[in-house]
C-alpha positions as MATLAB code, in Angstrom:
seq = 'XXXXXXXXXXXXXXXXXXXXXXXXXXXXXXXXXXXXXXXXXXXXXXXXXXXXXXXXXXXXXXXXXXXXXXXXXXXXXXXXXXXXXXXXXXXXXXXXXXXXXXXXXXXXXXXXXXXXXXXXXXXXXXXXXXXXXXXXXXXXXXXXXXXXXXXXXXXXXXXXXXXXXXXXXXXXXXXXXXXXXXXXXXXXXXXXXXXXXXXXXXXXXXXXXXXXXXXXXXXXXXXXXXXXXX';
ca = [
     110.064   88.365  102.606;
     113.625   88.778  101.438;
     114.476   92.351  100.085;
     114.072   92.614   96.056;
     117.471   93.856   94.782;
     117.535   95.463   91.143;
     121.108   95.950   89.370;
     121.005   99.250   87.706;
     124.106  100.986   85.557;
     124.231  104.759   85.624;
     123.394  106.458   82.585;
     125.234  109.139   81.276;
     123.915  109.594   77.786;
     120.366  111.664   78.217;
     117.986  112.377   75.866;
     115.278  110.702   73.840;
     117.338  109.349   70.812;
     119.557  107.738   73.559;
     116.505  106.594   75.808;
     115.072  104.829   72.776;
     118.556  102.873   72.116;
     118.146  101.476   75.541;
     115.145  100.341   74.960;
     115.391   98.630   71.916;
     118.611   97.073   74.172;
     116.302   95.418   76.644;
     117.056   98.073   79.130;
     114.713  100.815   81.354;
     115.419  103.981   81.270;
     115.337  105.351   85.193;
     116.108  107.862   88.044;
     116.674  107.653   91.661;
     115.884  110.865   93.319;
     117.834  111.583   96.766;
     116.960  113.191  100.137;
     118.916  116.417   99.049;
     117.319  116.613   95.940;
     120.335  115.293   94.007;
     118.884  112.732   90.791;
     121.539  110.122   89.251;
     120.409  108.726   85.680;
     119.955  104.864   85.831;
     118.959  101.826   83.414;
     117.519   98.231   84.449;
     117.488   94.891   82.790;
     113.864   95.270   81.443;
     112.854   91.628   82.438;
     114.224   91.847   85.600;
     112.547   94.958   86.657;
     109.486   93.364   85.510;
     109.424   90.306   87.529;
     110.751   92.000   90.338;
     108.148   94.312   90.813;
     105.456   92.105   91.200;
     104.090   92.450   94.495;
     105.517   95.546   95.680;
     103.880   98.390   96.906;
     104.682  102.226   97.522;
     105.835  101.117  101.278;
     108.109   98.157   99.769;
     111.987   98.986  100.147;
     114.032   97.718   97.350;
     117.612   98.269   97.282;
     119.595   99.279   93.875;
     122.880   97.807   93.674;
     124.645  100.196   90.899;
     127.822   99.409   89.845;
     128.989   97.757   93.447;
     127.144  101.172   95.755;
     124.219  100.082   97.321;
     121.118  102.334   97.468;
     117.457  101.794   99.408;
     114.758  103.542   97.797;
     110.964  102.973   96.897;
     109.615  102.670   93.752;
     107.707  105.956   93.540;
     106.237  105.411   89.544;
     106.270  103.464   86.551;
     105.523  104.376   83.274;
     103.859  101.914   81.140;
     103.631  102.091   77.222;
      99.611  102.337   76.853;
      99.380   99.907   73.774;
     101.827   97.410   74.568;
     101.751   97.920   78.600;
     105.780   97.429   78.357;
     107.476   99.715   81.177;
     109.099  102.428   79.575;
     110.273  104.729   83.312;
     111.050  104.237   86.216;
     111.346  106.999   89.245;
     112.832  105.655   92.435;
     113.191  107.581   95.673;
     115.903  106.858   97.905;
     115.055  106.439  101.954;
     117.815  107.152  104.493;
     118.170  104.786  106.969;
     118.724  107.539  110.048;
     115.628  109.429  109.096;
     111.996  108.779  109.301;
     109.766  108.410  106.434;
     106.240  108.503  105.431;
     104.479  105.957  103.252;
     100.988  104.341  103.014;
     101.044  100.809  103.942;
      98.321   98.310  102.501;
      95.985   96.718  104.761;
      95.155   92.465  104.301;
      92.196   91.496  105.927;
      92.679   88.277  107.481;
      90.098   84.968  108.224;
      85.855   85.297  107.700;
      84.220   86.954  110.703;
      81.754   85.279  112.556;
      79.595   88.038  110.781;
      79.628   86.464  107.671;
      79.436   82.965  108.656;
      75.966   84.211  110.328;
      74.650   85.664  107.030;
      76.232   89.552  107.435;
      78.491   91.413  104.552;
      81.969   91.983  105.315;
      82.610   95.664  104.058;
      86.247   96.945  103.758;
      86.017  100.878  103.114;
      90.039  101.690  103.887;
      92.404   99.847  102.002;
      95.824  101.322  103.237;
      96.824  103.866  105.926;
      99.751  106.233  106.011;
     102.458  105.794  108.911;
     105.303  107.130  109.836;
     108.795  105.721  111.345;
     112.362  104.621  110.325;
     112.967  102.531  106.902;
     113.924   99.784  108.790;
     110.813   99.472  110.697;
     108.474  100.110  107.738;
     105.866   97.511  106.967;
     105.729   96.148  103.430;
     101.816   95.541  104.804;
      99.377   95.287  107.629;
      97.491   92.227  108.933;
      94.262   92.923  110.233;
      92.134   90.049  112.570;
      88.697   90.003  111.196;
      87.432   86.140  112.513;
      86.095   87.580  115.485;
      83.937   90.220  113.963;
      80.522   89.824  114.494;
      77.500   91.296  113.369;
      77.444   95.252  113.586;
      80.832   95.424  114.995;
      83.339   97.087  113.050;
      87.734   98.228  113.528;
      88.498  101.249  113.037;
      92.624  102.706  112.606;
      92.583  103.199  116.625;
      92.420   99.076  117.207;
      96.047   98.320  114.683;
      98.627   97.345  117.217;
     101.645   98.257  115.218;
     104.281   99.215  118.104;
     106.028  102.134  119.222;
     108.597  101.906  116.003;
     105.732  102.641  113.784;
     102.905  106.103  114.471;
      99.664  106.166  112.939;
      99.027  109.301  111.003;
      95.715  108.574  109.332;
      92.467  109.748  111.371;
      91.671  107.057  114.254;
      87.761  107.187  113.673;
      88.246  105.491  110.295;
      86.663  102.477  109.684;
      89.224   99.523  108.007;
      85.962   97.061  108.204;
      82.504   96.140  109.674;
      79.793   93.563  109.393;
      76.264   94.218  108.180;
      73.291   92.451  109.112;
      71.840   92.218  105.815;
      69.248   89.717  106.342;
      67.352   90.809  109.333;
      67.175   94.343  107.028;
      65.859   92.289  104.102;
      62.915   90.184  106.465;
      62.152   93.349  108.223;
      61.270   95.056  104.815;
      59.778   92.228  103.815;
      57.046   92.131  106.754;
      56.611   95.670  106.374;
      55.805   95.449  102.894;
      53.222   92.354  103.643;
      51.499   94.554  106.891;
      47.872   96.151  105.933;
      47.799   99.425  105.922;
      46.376  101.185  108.910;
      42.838  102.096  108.977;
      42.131   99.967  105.503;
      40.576   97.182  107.155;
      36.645   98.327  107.986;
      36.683  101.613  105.620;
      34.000   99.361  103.016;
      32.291   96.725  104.602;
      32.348   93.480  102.614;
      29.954   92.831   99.722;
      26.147   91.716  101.294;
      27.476   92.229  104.978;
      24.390   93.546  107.539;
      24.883   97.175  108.318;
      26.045   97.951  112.192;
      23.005   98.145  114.428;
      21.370  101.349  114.126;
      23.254  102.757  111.152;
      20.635  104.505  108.915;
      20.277  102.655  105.330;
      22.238  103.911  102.501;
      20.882  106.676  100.349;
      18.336  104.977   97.053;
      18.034  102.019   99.528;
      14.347  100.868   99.505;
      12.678  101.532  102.298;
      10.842   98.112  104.575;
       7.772   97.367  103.470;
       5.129   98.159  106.474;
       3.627   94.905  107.911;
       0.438   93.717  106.669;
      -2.368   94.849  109.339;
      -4.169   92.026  110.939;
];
């Protein structure tokens, strides 16, 4: 993916009355925040910002080209304008090329595991992990194999190969996805639920059924009638 460039001018006239000319101009109002702490004032073409951004995320460099000087930064926040949803800020924070930096990185699950195909859920609990290593080796995302996943099995953070460039700093033992059996669970609950309940069977005896040999007759029964004598 080729690197998004945004043109920015700097900004020298603060303030809100000034901020709300720009706007009305076309223009966003924003500010690039350095590595010593040092901010510089900028504004963006409003509609190129906006189709720009699409499809970057906090690990995505961009690079600012203002006025000829070339900056790399992320985009750290927008601000949107809650009825209209127009941007209305931008905050960028520059990255320095000779030192590392952390960001999180999105993970993209990718193919359907053999799980699935078999009648399991694919569950995806982690959806981005935080690294650490030089801008240039930063990952915009991270592709992770799922075809081969079958049921039960699951990846956790300690199977990414990303390289020595790039080191892991989210906990290893997390799980980016697995694959439930669901349907064994569901016919399993199902055959429970359809079992007779132990000791039921035999507690009444069935309606007219003889009594077990030598059981004494139930209490009001009438007694046998003696036999006739000869």
């Amino acid at each position: 993916m080729n690197q998004v460039v945004f043109t920015a001018r700097k900004r020298a006239d603060l303030g809100s009355h000034n901020t709300a000319r720009l706007r009305k101009q076309g223009r966003v109002p924003a500010v690039v925040y350095g590595q010593g702490g040092i901010s510089l004032p900028l504004d963006l073409d409003a509609i190129e910002f906006s189709k720009g951004i699409k499809g970057i995320s906090e690990s995505t460099i961009v690079k600012l080209d203002v006025e000829g000087a070339f900056r790399e930064a992320f985009v750290k926040d927008t601000q949107h304008d809650i009825i209209s949803g127009k941007i209305m800020h931008v905050d960028f924070y520059e990255v320095d090329s000779k030192k590392l930096v952390r960001a999180r990185v999105p993970l993209h699950l990718v193919g359907v595991p053999v799980g699935v195909r078999d009648g399991g859920i694919l569950e995806n609990p982690l959806h981005e992990i935080e690294v650490e290593c030089f801008p240039r080796f930063l990952p915009e995302k991270i592709d992770v194999e799922v075809t081969e996943l079958k049921p039960n099995q699951s990846i956790h953070i300690r199977d990414l190969k990303l390289g020595a460039d790039v080191r892991i700093l989210s906990s290893a033992d997390q799980v980016i996805a697995v694959v439930k059996f669901a349907k064994a669970e569901v016919v399993a609950a199902v055959e429970t639920a359809a079992a007779p309940v132990a000791g039921a069977a035999g507690a009444t005896g069935a309606v007219g059924a003889a009594p077990a040999a030598g059981a004494a007759p139930a209490a009001g029964a009438a007694a046998p009638k003696a036999a006739a004598k000869a």
